[in-house]
C-alpha positions as a Markdown table, in Angstrom:
| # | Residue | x | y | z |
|---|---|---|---|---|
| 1 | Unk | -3.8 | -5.7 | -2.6 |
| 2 | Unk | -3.5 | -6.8 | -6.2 |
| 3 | Unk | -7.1 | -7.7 | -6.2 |
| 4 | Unk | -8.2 | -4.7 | -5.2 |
| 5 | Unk | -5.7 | -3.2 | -8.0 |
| 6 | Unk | -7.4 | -5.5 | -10.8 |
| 7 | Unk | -10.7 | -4.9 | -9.8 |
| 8 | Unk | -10.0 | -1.0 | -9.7 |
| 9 | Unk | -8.4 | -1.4 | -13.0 |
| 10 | Unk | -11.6 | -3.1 | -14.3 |
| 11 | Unk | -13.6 | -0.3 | -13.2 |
| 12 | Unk | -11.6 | 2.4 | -14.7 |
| 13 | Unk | -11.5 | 0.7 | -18.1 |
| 14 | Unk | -15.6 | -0.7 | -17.8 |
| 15 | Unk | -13.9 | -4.1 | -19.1 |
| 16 | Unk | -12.6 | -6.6 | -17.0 |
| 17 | Unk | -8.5 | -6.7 | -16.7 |
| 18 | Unk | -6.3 | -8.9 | -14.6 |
| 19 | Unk | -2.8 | -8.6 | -14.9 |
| 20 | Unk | -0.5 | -11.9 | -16.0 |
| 21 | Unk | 3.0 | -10.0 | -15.8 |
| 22 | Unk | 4.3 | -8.3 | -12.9 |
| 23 | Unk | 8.2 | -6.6 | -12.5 |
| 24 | Unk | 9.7 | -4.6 | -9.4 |
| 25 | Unk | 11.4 | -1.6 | -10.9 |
| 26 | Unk | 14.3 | 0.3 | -10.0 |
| 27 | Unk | 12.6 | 3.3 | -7.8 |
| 28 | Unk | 14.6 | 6.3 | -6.6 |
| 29 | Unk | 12.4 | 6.9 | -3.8 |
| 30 | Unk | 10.6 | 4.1 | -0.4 |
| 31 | Unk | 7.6 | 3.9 | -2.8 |
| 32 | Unk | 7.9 | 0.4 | -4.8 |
| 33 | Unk | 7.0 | 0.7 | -8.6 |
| 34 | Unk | 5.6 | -2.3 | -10.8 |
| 35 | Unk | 4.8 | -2.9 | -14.0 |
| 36 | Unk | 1.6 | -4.8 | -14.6 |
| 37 | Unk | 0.5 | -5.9 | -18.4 |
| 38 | Unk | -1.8 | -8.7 | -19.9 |
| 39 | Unk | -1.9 | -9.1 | -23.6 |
| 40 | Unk | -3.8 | -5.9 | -24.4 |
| 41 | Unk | -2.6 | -3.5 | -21.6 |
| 42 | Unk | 0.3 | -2.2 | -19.4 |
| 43 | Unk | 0.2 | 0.1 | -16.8 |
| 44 | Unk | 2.7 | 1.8 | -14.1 |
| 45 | Unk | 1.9 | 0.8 | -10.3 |
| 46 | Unk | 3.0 | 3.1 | -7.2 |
| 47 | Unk | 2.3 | 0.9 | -4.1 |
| 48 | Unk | 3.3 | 3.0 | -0.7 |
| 49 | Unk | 2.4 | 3.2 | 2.5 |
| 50 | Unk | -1.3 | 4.2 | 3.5 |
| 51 | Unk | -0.3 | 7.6 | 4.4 |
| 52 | Unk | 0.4 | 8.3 | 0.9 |
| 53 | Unk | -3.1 | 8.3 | -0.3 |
| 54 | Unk | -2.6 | 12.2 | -0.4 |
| 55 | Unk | 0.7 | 12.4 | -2.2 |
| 56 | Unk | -1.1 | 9.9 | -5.2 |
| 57 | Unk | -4.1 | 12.0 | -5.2 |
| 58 | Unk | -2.1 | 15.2 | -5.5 |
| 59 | Unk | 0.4 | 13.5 | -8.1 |
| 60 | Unk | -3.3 | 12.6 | -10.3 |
| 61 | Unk | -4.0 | 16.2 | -10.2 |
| 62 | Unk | -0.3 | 17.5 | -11.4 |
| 63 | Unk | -0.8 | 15.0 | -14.0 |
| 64 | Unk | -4.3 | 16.3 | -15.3 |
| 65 | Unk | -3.0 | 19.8 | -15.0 |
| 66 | Unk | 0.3 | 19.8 | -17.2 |
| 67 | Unk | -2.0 | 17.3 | -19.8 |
| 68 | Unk | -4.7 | 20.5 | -19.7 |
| 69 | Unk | -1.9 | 23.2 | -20.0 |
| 70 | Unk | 0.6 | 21.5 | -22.2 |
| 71 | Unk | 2.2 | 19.7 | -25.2 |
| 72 | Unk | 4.4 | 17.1 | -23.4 |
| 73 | Unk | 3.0 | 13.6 | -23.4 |
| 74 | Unk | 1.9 | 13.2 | -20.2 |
| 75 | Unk | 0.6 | 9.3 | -18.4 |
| 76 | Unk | -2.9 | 9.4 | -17.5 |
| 77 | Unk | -4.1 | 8.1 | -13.8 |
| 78 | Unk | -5.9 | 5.7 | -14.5 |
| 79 | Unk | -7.2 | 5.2 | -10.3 |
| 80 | Unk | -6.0 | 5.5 | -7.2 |
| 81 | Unk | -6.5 | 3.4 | -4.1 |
| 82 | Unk | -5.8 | 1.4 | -0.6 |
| 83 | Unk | -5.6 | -2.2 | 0.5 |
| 84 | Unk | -5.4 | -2.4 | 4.0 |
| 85 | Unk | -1.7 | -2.0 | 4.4 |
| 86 | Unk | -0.9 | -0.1 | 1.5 |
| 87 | Unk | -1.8 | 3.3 | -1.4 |
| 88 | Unk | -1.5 | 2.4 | -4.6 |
| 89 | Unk | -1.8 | 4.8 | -7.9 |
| 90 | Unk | -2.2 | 3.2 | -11.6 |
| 91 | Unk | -0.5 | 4.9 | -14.3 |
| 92 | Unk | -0.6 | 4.8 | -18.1 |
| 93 | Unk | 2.6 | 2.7 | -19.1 |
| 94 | Unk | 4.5 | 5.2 | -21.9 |
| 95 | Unk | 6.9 | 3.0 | -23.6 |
| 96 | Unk | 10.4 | 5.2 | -23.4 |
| 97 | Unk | 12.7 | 1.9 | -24.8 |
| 98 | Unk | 13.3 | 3.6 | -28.4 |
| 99 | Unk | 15.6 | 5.8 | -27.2 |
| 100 | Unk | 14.3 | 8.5 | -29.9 |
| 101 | Unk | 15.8 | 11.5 | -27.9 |
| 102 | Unk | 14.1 | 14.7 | -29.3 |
| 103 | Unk | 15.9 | 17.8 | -26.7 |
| 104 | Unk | 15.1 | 20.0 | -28.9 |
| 105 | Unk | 11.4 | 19.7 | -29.4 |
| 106 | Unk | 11.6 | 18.9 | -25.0 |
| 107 | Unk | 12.9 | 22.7 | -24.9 |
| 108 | Unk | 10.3 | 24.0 | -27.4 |
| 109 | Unk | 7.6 | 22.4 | -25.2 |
| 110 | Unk | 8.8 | 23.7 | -22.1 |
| 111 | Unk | 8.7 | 27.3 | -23.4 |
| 112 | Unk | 5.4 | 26.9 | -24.9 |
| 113 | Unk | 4.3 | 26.0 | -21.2 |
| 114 | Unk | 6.0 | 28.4 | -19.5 |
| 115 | Unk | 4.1 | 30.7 | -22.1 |
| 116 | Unk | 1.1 | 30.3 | -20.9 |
| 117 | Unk | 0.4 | 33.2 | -18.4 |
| 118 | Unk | -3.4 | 31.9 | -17.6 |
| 119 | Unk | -2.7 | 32.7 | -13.8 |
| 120 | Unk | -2.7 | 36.0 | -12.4 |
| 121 | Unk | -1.6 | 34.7 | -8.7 |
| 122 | Unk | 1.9 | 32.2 | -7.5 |
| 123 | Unk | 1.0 | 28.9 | -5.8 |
| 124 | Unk | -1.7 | 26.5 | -6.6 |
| 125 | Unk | -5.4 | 25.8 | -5.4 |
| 126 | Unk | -4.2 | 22.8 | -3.6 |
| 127 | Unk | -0.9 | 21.9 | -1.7 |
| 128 | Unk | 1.2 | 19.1 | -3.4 |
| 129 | Unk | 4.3 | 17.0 | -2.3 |
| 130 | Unk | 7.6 | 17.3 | -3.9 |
| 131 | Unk | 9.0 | 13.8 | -3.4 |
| 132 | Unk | 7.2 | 12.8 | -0.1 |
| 133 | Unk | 7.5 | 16.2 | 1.4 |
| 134 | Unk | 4.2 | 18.3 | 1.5 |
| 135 | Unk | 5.0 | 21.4 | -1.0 |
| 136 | Unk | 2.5 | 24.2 | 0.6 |
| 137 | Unk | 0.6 | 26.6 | -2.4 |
| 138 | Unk | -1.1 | 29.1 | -0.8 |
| 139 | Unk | -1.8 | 32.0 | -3.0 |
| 140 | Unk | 0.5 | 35.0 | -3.1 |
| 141 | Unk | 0.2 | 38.2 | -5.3 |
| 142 | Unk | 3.9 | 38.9 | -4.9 |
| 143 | Unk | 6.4 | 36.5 | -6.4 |
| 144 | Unk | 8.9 | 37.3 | -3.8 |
| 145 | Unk | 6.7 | 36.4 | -0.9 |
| 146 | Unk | 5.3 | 33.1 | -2.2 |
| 147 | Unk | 8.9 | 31.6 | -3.1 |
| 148 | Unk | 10.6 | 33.2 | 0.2 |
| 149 | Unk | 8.4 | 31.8 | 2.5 |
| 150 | Unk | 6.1 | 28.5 | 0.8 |
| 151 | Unk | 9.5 | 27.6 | -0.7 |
| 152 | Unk | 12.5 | 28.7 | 1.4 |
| 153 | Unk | 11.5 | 29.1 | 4.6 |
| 154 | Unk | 8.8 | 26.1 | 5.1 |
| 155 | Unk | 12.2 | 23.8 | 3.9 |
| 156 | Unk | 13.8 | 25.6 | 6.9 |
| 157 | Unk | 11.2 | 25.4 | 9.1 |
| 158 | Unk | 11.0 | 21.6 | 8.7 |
| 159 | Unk | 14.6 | 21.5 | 9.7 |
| 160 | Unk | 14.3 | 24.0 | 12.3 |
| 161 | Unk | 11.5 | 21.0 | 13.7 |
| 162 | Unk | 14.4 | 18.3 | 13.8 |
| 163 | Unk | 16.5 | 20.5 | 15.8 |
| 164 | Unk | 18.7 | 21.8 | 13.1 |
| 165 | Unk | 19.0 | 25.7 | 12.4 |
| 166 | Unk | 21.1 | 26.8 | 9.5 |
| 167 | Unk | 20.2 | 30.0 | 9.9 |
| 168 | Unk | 17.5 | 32.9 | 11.1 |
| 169 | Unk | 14.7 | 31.9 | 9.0 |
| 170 | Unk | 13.0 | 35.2 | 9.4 |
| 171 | Unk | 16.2 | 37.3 | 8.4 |
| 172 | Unk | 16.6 | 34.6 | 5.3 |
| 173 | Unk | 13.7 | 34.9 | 4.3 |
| 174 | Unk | 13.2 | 38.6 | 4.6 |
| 175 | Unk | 16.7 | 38.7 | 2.6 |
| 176 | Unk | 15.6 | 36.6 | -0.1 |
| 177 | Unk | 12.5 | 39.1 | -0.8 |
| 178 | Unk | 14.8 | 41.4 | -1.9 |
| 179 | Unk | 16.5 | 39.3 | -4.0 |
| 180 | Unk | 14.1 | 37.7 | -6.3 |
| 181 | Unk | 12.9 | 40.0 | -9.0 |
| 182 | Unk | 9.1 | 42.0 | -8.5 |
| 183 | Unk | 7.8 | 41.7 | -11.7 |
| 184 | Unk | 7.2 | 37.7 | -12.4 |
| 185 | Unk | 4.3 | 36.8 | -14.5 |
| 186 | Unk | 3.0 | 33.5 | -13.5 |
| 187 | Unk | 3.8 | 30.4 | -15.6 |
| 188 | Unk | 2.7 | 27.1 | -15.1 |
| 189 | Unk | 6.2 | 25.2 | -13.9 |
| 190 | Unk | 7.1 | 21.3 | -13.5 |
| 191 | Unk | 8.6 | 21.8 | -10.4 |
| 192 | Unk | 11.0 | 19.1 | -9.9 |
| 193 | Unk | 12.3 | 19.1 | -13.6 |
| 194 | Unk | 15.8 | 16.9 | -14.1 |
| 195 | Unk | 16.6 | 14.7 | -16.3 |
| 196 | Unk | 15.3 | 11.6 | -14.5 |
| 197 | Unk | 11.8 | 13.4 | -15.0 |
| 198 | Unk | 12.3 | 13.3 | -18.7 |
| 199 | Unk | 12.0 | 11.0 | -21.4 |
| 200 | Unk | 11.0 | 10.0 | -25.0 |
| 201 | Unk | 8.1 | 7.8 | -26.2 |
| 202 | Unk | 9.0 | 7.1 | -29.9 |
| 203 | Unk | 10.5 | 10.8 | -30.4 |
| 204 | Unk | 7.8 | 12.4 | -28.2 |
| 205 | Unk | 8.9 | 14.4 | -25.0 |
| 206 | Unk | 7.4 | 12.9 | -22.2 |
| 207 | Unk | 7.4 | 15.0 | -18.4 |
| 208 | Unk | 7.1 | 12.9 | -15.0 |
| 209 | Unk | 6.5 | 13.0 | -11.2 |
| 210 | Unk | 5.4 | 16.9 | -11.6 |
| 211 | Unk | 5.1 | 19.1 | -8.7 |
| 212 | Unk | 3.8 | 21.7 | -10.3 |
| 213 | Unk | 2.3 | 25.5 | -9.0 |
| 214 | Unk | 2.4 | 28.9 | -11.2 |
| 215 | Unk | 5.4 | 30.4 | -10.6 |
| 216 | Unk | 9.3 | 32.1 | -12.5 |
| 217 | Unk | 10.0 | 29.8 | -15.1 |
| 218 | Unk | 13.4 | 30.1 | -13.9 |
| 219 | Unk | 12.7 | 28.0 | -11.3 |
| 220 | Unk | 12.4 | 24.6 | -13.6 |
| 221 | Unk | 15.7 | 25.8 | -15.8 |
| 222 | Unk | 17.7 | 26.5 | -12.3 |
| 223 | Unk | 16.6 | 23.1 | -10.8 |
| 224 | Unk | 17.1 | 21.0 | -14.1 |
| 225 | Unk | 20.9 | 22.6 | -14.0 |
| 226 | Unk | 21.6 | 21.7 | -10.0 |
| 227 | Unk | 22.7 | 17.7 | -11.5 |
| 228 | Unk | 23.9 | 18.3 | -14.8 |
| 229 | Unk | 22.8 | 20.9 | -17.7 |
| 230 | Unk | 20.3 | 19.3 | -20.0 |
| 231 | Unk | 22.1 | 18.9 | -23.7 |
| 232 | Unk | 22.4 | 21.9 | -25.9 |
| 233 | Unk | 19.6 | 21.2 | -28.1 |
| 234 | Unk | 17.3 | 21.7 | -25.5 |
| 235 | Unk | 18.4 | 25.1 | -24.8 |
| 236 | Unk | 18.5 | 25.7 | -28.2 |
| 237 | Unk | 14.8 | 25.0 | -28.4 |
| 238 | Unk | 13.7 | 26.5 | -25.5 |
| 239 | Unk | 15.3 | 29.6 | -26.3 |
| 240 | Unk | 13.7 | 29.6 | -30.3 |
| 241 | Unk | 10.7 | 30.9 | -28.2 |
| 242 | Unk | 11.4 | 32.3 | -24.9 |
| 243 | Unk | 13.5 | 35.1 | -24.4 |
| 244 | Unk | 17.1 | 34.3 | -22.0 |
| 245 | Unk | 17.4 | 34.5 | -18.7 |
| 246 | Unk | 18.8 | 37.1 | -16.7 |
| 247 | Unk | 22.9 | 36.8 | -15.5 |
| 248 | Unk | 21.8 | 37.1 | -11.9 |
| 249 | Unk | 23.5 | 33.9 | -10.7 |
| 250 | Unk | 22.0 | 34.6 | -7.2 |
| 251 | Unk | 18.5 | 34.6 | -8.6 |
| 252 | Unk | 19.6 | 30.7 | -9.6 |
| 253 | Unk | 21.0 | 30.1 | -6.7 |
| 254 | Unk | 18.0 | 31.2 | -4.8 |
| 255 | Unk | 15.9 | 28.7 | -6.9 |
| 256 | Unk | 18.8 | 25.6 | -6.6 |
| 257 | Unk | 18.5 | 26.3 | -2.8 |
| 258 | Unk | 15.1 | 24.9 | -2.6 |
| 259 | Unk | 15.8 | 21.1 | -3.9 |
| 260 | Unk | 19.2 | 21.3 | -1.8 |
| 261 | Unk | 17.3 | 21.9 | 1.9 |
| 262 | Unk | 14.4 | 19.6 | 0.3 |
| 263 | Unk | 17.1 | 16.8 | 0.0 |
| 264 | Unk | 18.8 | 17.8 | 3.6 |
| 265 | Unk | 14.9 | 17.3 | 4.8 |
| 266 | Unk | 15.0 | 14.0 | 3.6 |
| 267 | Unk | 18.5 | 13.0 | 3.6 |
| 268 | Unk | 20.2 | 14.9 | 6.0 |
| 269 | Unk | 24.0 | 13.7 | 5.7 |
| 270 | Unk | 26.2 | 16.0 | 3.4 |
| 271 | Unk | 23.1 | 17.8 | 2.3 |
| 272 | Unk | 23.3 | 19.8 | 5.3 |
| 273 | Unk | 26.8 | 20.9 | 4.7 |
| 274 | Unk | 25.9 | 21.8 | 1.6 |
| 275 | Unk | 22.6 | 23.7 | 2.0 |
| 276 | Unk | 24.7 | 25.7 | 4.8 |
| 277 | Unk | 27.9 | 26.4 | 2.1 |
| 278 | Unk | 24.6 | 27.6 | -0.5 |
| 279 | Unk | 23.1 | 29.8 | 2.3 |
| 280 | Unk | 26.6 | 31.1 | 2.9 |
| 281 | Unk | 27.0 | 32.3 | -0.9 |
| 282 | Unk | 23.6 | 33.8 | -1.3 |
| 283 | Unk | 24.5 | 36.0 | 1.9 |
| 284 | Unk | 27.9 | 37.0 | 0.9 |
């Protein structure tokens, strides 16, 4: 495989690169992540299963898109392949060792983004995968209708496939139409924003693993808060240009819902119990 990666490499660059360093890093997720240098480059190397030729391609066009659409420093793809056991996707290496945190410019950045109303419709032109679970986009004039049932109820129709029915999905997801506000305008969101997604590059906010589709804001703010909050200064920026949210703390729970059944989908164990005790409070 890592001939076929050099030789890709090559092509990309149209100069001829073969790597001399090669380290396993840590990886939250089954994919195995490298980092590949010689003396005049270093780049970022996804190796996975074939079957997640898709998931790279998809993760190349996330990239491209929040480069296109925003200020964050974003790695390029730099190609995407197979070997004949495994995907692979080369990445720009951003050096994030400075430890130059700069939250506040990170929540300027994000507001600029979510500025941006370019897109009259919610969803995407293509589907994507949030972690390795395929994220469906299809396009939807109503806000309501696009989170309710691409977000909400595919996650519980995935689970209702395993044999495990938290509740009536169509009565969910009719119940959450009513509860997400009618009047969104679409803005260009991360998707899967935490703090494990963000980073610095010598002061310079730097956004990764997007899984991104037009959509509430809110939805990147609620899902960055389901962990941890993200420091003070980063609100602080954020809000210098985008107006606060609402107090609906069901509108926030709507939106944390969708990472919690993502990670029961994925995880099962107490995620279950969990997404069942969030379902429960959105009801009551």
């Amino acid at each position: 495989m890592w001939n076929m990666v050099n030789q890709q490499i090559s092509d990309a660059l149209h100069t001829s690169f073969e790597f001399t360093h090669k380290a396993l890093l840590a990886s939250p997720s089954a994919e195995k992540l490298y980092r590949i240098s010689n003396d005049k480059h270093t780049f970022l190397v996804k190796v996975d299963r074939l079957t997640a030729l898709e998931r790279f391609e998809s993760e190349a066009s996330a990239l491209e898109l929040m480069t296109r659409d925003s200020d964050f420093l974003i790695c390029d793809p730099i190609t995407i392949g197979t070997s004949l056991d495994f995907s692979f996707i080369v990445l720009e290496w951003l050096d994030t060792s400075d430890n130059m945190d700069n939250w506040h410019e990170c929540g300027a950045l994000l507001a600029k983004m979510h500025q941006r109303h370019e897109q009259k419709m919610f969803g995407l032109e293509q589907d994507n995968y949030i972690q390795q679970v395929l994220q469906p986009n299809q396009w939807h004039k109503k806000w309501e209708t696009f989170f309710a049932e691409d977000r909400i109820g595919w996650q519980l129709q995935l689970l209702a496939e395993k044999g495990i029915m938290l509740v009536n999905i169509d009565e969910f997801v009719a119940t959450i139409k009513t509860l997400l506000p009618h009047h969104i305008t679409p803005s260009l969101i991360h998707g899967q924003l935490s703090h494990n997604n963000i980073a610095f590059s010598h002061g310079k906010p730097c956004l990764f693993n997007p899984a991104c589709y037009y959509g509430d804001s809110e939805v990147d703010l609620a899902m960055a808060e389901l962990c941890s909050a993200l420091p003070n200064e980063f609100y602080q920026g954020y809000y210098a240009f985008q107006n606060k949210l609402s107090d609906d703390n069901r509108r926030k729970e709507i939106y944390q819902l969708y990472p919690i059944l993502l990670k029961a989908n994925l995880f099962a164990g107490s995620y279950l119990h969990q997404a069942k005790q969030h379902i429960h409070d959105i009801l009551k």
